[in-house]
Short mmCIF file of C-alpha atoms and ligand atoms in Angstrom, two decimals:
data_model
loop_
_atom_site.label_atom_id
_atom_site.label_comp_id
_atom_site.label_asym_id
_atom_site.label_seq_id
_atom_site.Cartn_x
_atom_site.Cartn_y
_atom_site.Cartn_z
CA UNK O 1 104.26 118.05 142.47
CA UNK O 2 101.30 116.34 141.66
CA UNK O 3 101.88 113.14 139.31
CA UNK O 4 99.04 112.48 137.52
CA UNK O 5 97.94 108.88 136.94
CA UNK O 6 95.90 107.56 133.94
CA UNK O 7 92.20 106.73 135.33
CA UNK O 8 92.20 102.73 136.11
CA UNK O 9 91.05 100.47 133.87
CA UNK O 10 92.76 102.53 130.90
CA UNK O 11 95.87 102.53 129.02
CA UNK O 12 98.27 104.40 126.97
CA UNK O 13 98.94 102.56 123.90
CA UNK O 14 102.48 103.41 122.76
CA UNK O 15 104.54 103.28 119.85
CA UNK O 16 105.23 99.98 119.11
CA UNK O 17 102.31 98.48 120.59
CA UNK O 18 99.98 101.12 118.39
CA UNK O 19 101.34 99.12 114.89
CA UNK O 20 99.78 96.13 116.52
CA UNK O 21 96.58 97.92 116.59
CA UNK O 22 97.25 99.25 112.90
CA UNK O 23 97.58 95.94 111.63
CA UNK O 24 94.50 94.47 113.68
CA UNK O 25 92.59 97.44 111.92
CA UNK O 26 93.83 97.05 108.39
CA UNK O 27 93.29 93.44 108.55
CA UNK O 28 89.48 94.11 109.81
CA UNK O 29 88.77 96.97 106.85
CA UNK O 30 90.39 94.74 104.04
CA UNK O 31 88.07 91.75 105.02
CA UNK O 32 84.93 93.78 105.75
CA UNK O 33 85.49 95.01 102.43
CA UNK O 34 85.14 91.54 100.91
CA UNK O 35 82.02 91.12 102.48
CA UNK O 36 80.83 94.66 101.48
CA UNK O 37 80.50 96.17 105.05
CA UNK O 38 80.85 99.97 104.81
CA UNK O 39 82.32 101.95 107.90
CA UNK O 40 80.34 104.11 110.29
CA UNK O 41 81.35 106.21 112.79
CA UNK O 42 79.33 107.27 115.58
CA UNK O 43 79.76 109.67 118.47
CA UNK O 44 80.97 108.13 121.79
CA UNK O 45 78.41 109.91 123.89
CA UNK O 46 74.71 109.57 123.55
CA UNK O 47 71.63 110.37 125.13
CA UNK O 48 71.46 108.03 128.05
CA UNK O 49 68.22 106.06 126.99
CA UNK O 50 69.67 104.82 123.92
CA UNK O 51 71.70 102.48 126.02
CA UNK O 52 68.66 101.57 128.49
CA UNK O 53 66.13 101.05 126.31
CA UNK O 54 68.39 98.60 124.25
CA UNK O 55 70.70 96.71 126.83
CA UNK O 56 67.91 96.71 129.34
CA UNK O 57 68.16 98.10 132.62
CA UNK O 58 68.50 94.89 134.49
CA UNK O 59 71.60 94.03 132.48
CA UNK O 60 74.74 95.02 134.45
CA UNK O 61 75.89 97.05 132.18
CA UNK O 62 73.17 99.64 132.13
CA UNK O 63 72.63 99.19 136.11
CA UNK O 64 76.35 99.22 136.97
CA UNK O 65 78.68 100.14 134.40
CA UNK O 66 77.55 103.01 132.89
CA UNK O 67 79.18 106.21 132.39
CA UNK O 68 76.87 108.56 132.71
CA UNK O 69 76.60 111.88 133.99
CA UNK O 70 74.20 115.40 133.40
CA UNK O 71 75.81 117.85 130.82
CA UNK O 72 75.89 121.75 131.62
CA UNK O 73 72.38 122.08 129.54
CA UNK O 74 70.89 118.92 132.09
CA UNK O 75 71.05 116.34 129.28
CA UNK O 76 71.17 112.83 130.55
CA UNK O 77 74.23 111.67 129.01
CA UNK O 78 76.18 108.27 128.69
CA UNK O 79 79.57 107.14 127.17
CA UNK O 80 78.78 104.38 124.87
CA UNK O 81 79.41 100.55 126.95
CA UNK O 82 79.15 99.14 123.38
CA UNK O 83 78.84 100.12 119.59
CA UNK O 84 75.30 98.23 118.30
CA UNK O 85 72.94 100.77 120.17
CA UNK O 86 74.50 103.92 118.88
CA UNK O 87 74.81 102.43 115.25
CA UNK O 88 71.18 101.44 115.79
CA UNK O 89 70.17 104.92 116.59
CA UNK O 90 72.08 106.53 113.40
CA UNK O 91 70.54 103.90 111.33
CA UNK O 92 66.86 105.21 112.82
CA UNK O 93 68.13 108.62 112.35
CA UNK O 94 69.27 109.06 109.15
CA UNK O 95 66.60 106.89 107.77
CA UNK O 96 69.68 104.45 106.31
CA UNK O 97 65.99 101.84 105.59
CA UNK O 98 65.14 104.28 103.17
CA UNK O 99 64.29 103.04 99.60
CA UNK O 100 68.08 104.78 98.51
CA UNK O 101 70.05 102.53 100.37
CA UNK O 102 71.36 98.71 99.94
CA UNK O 103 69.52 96.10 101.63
CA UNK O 104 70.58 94.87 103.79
CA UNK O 105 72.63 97.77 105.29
CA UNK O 106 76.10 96.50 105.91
CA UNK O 107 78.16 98.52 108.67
CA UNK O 108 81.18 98.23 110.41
CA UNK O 109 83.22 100.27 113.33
CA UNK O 110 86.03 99.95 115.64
CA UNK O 111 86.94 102.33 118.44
CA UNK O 112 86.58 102.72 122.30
CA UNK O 113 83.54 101.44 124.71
CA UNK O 114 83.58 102.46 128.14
CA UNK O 115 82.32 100.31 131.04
CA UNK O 116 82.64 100.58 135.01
CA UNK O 117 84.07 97.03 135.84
CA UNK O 118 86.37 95.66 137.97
CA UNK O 119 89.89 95.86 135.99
CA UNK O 120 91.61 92.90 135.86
CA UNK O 121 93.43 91.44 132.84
CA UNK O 122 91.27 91.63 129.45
CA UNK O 123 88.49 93.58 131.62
CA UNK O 124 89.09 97.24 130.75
CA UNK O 125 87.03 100.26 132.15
CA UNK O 126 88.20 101.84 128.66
CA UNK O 127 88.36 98.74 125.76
CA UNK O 128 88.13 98.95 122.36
CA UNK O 129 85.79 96.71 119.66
CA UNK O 130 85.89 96.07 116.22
CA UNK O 131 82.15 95.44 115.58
CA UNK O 132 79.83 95.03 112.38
CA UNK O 133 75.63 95.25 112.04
CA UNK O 134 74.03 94.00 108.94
CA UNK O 135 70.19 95.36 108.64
CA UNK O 136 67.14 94.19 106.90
CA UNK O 137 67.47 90.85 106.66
CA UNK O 138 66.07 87.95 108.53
CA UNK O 139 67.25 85.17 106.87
CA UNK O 140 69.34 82.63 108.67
CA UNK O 141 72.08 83.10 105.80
CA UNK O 142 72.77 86.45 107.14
CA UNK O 143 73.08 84.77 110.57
CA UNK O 144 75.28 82.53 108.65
CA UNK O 145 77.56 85.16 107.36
CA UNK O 146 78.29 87.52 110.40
CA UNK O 147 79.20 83.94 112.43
CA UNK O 148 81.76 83.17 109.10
CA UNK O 149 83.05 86.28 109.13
CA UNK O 150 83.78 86.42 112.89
CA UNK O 151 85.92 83.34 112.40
CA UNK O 152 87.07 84.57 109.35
CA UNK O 153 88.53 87.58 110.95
CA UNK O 154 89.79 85.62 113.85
CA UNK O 155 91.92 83.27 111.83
CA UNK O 156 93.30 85.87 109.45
CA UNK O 157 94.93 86.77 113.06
CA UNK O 158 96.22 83.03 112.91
CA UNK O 159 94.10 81.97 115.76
CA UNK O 160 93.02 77.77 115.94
CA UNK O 161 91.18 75.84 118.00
CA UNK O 162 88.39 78.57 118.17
CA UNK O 163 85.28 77.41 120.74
CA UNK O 164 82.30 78.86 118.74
CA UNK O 165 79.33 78.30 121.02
CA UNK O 166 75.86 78.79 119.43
CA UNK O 167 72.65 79.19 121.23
CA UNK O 168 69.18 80.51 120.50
CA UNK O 169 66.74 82.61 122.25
CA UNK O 170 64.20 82.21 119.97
CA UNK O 171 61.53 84.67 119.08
CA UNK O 172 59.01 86.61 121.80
CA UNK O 173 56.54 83.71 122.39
CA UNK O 174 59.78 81.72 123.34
CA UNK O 175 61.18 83.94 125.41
CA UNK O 176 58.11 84.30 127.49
CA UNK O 177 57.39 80.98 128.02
CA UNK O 178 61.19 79.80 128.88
CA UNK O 179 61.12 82.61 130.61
CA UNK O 180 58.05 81.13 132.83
CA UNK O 181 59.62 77.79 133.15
CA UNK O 182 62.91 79.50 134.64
CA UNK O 183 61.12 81.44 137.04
CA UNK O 184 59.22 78.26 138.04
CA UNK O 185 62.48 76.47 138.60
CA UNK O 186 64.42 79.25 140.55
CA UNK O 187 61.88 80.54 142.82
CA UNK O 188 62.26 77.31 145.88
CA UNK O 189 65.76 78.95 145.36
CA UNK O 190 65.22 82.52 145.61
CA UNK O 191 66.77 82.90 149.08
CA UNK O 192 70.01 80.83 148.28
CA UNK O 193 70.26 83.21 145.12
CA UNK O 194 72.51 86.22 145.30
CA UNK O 195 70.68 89.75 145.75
CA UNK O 196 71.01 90.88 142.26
CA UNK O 197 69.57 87.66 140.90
CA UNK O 198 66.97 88.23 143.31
CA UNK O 199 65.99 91.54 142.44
CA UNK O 200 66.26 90.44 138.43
CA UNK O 201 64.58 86.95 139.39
CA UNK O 202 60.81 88.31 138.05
CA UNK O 203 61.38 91.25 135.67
CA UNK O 204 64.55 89.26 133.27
CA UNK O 205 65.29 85.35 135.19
CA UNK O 206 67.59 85.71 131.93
CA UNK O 207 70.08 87.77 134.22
CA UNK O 208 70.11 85.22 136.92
CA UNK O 209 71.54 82.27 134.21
CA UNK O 210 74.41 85.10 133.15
CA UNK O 211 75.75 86.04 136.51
CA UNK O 212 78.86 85.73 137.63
CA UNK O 213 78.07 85.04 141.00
CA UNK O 214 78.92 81.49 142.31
CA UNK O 215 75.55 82.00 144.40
CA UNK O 216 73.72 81.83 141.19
CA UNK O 217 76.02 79.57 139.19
CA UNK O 218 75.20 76.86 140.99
CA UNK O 219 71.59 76.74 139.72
CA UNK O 220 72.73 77.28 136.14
CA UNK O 221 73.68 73.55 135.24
CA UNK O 222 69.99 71.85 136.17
CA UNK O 223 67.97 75.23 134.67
CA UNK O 224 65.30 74.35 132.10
CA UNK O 225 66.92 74.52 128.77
CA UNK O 226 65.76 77.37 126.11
CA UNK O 227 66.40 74.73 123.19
CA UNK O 228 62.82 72.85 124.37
CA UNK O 229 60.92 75.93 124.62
CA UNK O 230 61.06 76.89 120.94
CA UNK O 231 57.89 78.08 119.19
CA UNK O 232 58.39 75.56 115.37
CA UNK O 233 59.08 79.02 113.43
CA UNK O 234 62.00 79.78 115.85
CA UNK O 235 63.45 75.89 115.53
CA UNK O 236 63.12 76.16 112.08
CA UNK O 237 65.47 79.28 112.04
CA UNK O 238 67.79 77.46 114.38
CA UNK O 239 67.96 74.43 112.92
CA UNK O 240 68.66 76.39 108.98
CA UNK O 241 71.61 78.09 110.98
CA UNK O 242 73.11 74.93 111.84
CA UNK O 243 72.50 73.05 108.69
CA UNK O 244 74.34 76.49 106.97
CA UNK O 245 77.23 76.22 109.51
CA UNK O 246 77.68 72.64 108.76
CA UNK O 247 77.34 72.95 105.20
CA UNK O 248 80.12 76.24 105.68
CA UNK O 249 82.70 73.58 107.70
CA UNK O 250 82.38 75.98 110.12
CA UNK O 251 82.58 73.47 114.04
CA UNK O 252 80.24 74.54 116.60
CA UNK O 253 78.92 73.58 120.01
CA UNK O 254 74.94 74.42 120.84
CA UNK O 255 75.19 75.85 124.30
CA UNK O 256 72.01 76.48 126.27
CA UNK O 257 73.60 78.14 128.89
CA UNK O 258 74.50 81.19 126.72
CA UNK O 259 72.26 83.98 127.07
CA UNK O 260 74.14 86.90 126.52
CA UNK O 261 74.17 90.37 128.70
CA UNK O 262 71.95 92.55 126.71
CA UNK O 263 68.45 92.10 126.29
CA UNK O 264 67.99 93.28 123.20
CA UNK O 265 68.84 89.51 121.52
CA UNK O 266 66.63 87.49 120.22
CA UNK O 267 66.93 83.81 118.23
CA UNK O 268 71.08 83.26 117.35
CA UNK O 269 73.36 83.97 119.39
CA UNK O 270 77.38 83.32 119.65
CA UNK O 271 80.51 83.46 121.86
CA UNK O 272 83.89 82.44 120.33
CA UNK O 273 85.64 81.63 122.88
CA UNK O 274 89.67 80.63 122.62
CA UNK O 275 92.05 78.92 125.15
CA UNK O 276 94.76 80.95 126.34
CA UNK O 277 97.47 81.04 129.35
CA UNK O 278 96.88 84.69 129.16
CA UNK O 279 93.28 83.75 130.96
CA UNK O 280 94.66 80.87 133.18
CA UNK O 281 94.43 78.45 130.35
CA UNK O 282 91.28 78.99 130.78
CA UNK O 283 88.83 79.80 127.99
CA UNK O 284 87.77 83.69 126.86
CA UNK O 285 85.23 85.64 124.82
CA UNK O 286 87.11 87.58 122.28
CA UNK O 287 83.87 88.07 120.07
CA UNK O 288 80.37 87.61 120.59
CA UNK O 289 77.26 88.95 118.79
CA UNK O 290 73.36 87.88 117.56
CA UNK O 291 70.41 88.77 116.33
CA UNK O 292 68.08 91.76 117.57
CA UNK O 293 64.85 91.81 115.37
CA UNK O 294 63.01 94.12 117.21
CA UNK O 295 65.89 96.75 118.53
CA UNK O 296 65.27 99.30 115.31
CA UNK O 297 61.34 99.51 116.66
CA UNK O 298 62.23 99.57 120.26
CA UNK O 299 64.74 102.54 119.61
CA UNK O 300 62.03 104.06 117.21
CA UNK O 301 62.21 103.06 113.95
CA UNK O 302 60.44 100.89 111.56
CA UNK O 303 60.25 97.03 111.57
CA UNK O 304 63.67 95.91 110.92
CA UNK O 305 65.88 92.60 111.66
CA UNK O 306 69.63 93.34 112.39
CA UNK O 307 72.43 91.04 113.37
CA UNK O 308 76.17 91.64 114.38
CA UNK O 309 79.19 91.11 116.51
CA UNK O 310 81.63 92.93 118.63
CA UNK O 311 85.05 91.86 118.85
CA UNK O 312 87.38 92.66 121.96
CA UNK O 313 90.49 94.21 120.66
CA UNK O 314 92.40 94.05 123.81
CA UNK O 315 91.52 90.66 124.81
CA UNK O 316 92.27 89.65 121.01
CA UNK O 317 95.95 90.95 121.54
CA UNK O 318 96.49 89.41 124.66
CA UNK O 319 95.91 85.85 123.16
CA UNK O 320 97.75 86.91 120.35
CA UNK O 321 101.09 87.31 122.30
CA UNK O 322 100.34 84.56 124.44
CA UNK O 323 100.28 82.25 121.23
CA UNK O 324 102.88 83.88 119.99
CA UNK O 325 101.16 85.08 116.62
CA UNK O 326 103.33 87.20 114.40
CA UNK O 327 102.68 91.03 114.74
CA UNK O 328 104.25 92.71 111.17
CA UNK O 329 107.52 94.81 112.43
CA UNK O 330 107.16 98.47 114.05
CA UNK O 331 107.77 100.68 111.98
CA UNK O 332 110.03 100.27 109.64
CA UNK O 333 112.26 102.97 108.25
CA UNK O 334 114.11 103.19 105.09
CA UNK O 335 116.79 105.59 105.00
CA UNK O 336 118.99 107.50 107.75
CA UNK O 337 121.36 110.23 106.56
CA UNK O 338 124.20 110.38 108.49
CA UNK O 339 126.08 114.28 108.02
CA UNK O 340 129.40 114.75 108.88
CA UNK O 341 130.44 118.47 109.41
CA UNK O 342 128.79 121.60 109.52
CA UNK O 343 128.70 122.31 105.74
CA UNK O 344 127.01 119.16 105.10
CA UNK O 345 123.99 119.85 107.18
CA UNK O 346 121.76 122.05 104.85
CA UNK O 347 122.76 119.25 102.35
CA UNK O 348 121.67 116.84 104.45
CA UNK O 349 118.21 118.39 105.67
CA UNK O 350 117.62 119.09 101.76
CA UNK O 351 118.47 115.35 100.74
CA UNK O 352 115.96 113.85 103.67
CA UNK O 353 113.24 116.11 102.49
CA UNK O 354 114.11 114.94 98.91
CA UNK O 355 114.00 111.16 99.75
CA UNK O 356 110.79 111.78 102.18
CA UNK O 357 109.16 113.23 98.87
CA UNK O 358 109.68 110.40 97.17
CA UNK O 359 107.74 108.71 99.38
CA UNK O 360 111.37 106.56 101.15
CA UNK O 361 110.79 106.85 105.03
CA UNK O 362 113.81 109.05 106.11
CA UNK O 363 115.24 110.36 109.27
CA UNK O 364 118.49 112.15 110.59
CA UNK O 365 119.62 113.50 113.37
CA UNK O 366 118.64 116.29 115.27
CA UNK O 367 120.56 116.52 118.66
CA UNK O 368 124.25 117.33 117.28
CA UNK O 369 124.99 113.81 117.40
CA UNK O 370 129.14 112.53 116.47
CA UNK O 371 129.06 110.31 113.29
CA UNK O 372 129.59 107.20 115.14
CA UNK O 373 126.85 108.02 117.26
CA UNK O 374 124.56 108.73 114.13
CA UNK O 375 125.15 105.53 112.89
CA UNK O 376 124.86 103.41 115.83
CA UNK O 377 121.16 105.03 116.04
CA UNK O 378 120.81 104.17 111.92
CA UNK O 379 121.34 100.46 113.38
CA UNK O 380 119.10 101.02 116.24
CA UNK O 381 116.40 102.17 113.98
CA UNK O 382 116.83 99.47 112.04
CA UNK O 383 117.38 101.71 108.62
CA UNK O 384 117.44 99.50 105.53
CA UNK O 385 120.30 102.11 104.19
CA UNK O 386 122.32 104.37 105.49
CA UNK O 387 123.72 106.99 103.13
CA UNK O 388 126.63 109.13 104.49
CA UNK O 389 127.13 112.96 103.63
CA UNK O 390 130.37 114.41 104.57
CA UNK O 391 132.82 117.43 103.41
CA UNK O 392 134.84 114.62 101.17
CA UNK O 393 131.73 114.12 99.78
CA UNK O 394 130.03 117.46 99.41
CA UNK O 395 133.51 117.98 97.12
CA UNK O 396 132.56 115.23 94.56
CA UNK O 397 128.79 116.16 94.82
CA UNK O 398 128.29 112.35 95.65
CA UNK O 399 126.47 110.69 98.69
CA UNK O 400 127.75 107.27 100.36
CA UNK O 401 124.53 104.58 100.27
CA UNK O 402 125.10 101.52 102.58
CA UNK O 403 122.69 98.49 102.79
CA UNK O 404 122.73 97.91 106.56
CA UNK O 405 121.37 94.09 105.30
CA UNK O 406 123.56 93.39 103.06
CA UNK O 407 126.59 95.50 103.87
CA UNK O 408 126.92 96.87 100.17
CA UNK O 409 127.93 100.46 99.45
CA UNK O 410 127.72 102.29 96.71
CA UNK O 411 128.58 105.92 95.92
CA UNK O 412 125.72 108.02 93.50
CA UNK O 413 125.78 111.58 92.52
CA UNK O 414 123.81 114.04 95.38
CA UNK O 415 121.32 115.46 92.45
CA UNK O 416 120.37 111.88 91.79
CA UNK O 417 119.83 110.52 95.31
CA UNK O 418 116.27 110.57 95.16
CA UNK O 419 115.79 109.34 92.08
CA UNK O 420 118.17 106.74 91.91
CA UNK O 421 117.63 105.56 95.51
CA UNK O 422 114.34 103.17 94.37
CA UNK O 423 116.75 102.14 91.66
CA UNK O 424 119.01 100.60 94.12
CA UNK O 425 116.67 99.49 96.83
CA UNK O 426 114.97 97.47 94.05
CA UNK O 427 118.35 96.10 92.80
CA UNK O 428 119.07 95.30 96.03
CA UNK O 429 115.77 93.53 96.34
CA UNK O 430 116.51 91.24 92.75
CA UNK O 431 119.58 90.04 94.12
P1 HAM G 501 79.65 92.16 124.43
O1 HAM G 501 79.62 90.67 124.62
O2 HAM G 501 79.19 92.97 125.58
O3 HAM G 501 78.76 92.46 123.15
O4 HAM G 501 81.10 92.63 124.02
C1 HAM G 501 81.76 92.06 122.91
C2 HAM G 501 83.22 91.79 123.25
O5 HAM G 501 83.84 92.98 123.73
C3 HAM G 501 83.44 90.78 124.36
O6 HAM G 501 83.37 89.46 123.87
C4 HAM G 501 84.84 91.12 124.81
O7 HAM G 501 85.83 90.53 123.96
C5 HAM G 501 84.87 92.63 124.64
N1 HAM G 501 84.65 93.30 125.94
C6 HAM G 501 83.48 93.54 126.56
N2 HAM G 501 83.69 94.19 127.72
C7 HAM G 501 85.01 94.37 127.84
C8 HAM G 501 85.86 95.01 128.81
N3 HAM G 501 85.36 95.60 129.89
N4 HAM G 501 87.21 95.00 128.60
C9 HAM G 501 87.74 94.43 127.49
N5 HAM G 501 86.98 93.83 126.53
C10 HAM G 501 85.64 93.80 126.71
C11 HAM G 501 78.53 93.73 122.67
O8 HAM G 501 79.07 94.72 123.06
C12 HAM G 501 77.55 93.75 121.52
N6 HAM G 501 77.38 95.14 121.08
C13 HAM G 501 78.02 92.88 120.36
C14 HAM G 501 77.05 92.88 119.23
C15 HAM G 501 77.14 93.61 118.09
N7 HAM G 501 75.91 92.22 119.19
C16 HAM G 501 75.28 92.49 118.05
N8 HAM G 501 76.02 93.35 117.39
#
């Protein structure tokens, strides 16, 4: 027989590991919420030009890493590498600029992103973000409160010693010109460069400073820096986002060398980066974003300035465990009913459904199991109580409730189980 394999570069998140998830989620809504971001959900497949007319097709990900493939009707379609183009194209499509809705238009998402990389540890061919976009706005405050809400976010999950590294790309006129200059210097290089760098060289030199290629590395450290190119309007924005940051507390480090590996950016951009022996002690990108004010025309849509940031959920765990940052426990369950004898079983079955009613976790078993076995699994299901049904006491009507934490026991009438059972948890709590 055949044993099927997950595809590489996926994974099955299992019990156990999937309350981690839960609790990186529910931390995410509750503080999205405080900054009034508003969840969207968008398909995972889209028409394959939302992704190259966004990300650019001389970024890797659109030349390389795409999913794509023709559907039975012959549309060109891709499997979303990230969430900001897709979001982009629902905010275009259902006209969320309109006069109706809140400016600026605050969203949030988290789900799966698929990219064709090479797996290796925190490099998933199926990975999951937790991303926001904020619309309409220009101002360097906005900048100013995706950035404090990134780091917000990331030390709610009791990270420290986060690297945020801040760089700017400025507006068109900058671009152009750095862009220029860059060419200028990397073009006595051109044959030491690797191929990809040389086939991006002229149409984006931006590629060549973002490879990972030592070939091209090597030429990153003496490249022209973007931060003298600015036009004054885009050093003005830059220099309000760092006088915002400082006035926020919030530590950064300007890094020219950050340009990001999607071309729809322009002016801030950010990496936080964090030290971790899960990468080698070495430092990673769990969550990096910027500005695109010209994306919602390029896709189709009117004039309008957007900002956000995706965070990587995997990567985010793996530094997580590596720090040893407290996950809340799996799972846990309130009640196990332990039967004893065939008479007590409908009693039993009747008295879980009663407790799960009232909203007390409950389980029992199901496989015929002796009493001593049943509670041996009430300990290794970690079962606040245990409450014992047997033929002694079907006879008095009464169950048996035993605090597995405190080793108390206490004997209650079976019609009252239910209702007295919060009763004695919360007793159990005063003491
Ligand atoms: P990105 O830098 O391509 O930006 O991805 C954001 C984060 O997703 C990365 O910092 C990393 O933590 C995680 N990530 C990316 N690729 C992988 C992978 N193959 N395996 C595991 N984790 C990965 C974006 O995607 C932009 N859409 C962010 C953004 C939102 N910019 C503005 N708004």
């Amino acid at each position: 027989m055949v044993k099927y394999q997950r595809p590489r570069g996926t994974k099955d998140i299992l019990p156990g590991e999937t309350e981690k998830w839960q609790y990186i989620e529910d931390t995410a809504r509750m503080l999205f919420q405080d900054y009034r971001y508003r969840e969207i959900r968008t398909p995972m497949i889209e028409n394959y030009h939302v992704f190259s007319r966004s990300s650019g097709d001389t970024s890797d990900i659109v030349s390389k890493e795409m999913y794509d493939f023709h559907d039975k009707g012959g549309r060109h379609i891709a499997l979303r590498p990230e969430g900001t183009a897709g979001v982009v194209r629902a905010f275009i499509q259902n006209k969320l600029y309109g006069p109706d809705t809140p400016k600026p238009y605050k969203v949030y998402y988290m789900g799966p992103m698929f990219r064709y990389e090479h797996p290796q540890s925190g490099r998933e061919r199926e990975f999951h973000q937790i991303g926001v976009e904020s619309f309409g706005s220009k101002s360097a405050e906005m900048d100013v409160e995706v950035i404090a809400m990134a780091m917000d976010l990331l030390h709610q999950y009791g990270l420290k010693h986060l690297h945020l590294a801040l760089n700017t790309l400025g507006d068109r006129k900058t671009k152009d010109t750095y862009c220029k200059a860059l060419i200028k210097y990397l073009e006595p290089h051109f044959n030491e460069l690797s191929e990809d760098s040389q086939k991006r060289m002229h149409k984006n030199p931006l590629r060549v400073l973002d490879s990972k290629d030592p070939r091209d590395k090597k030429f990153v450290a003496g490249a022209p820096s973007i931060l003298d190119y600015l036009t004054p309007e885009a050093k003005a924005h830059f220099d309000r986002v760092k006088q915002l940051l400082d006035a926020l507390g919030i530590k950064y480090y300007v890094s020219p060398d950050v340009v990001r590996g999607l071309d729809y950016y322009n002016h801030t951009i950010f990496e936080i980066m964090v030290k971790s022996s899960a990468f080698g002690n070495g430092f990673t990108t769990v969550c990096a974003g910027g500005r695109y004010n010209k994306l919602v025309h390029q896709l189709g849509g009117p004039e309008v300035p957007g900002i956000g940031f995706g965070l990587g959920v995997e990567r985010l765990i793996l530094v997580m465990k590596s720090k040893h940052l407290p996950f809340p426990k799996a799972n846990p369950l309130d009640a196990f009913v332990v039967n004893i004898g065939d008479k007590a079983d409908i009693a039993s079955l009747k008295l879980v459904q009663d407790l799960r009613n009232q909203g007390i976790s409950t389980d029992r078993d199901y496989t015929g199991r002796k009493p001593g076995s049943q509670f041996k699994m009430a300990n290794k299901l970690d079962a606040h109580y245990t409450l014992t049904i047997g033929d002694k006491e079907l006879k008095n009507n009464s169950v048996s409730i035993k605090s597995m934490d405190s080793g108390k026991q206490v004997t209650v009438p079976l019609d009252k189980v239910a209702k007295h059972f919060s009763d004695v948890v919360n007793k159990d709590f005063d003491e």
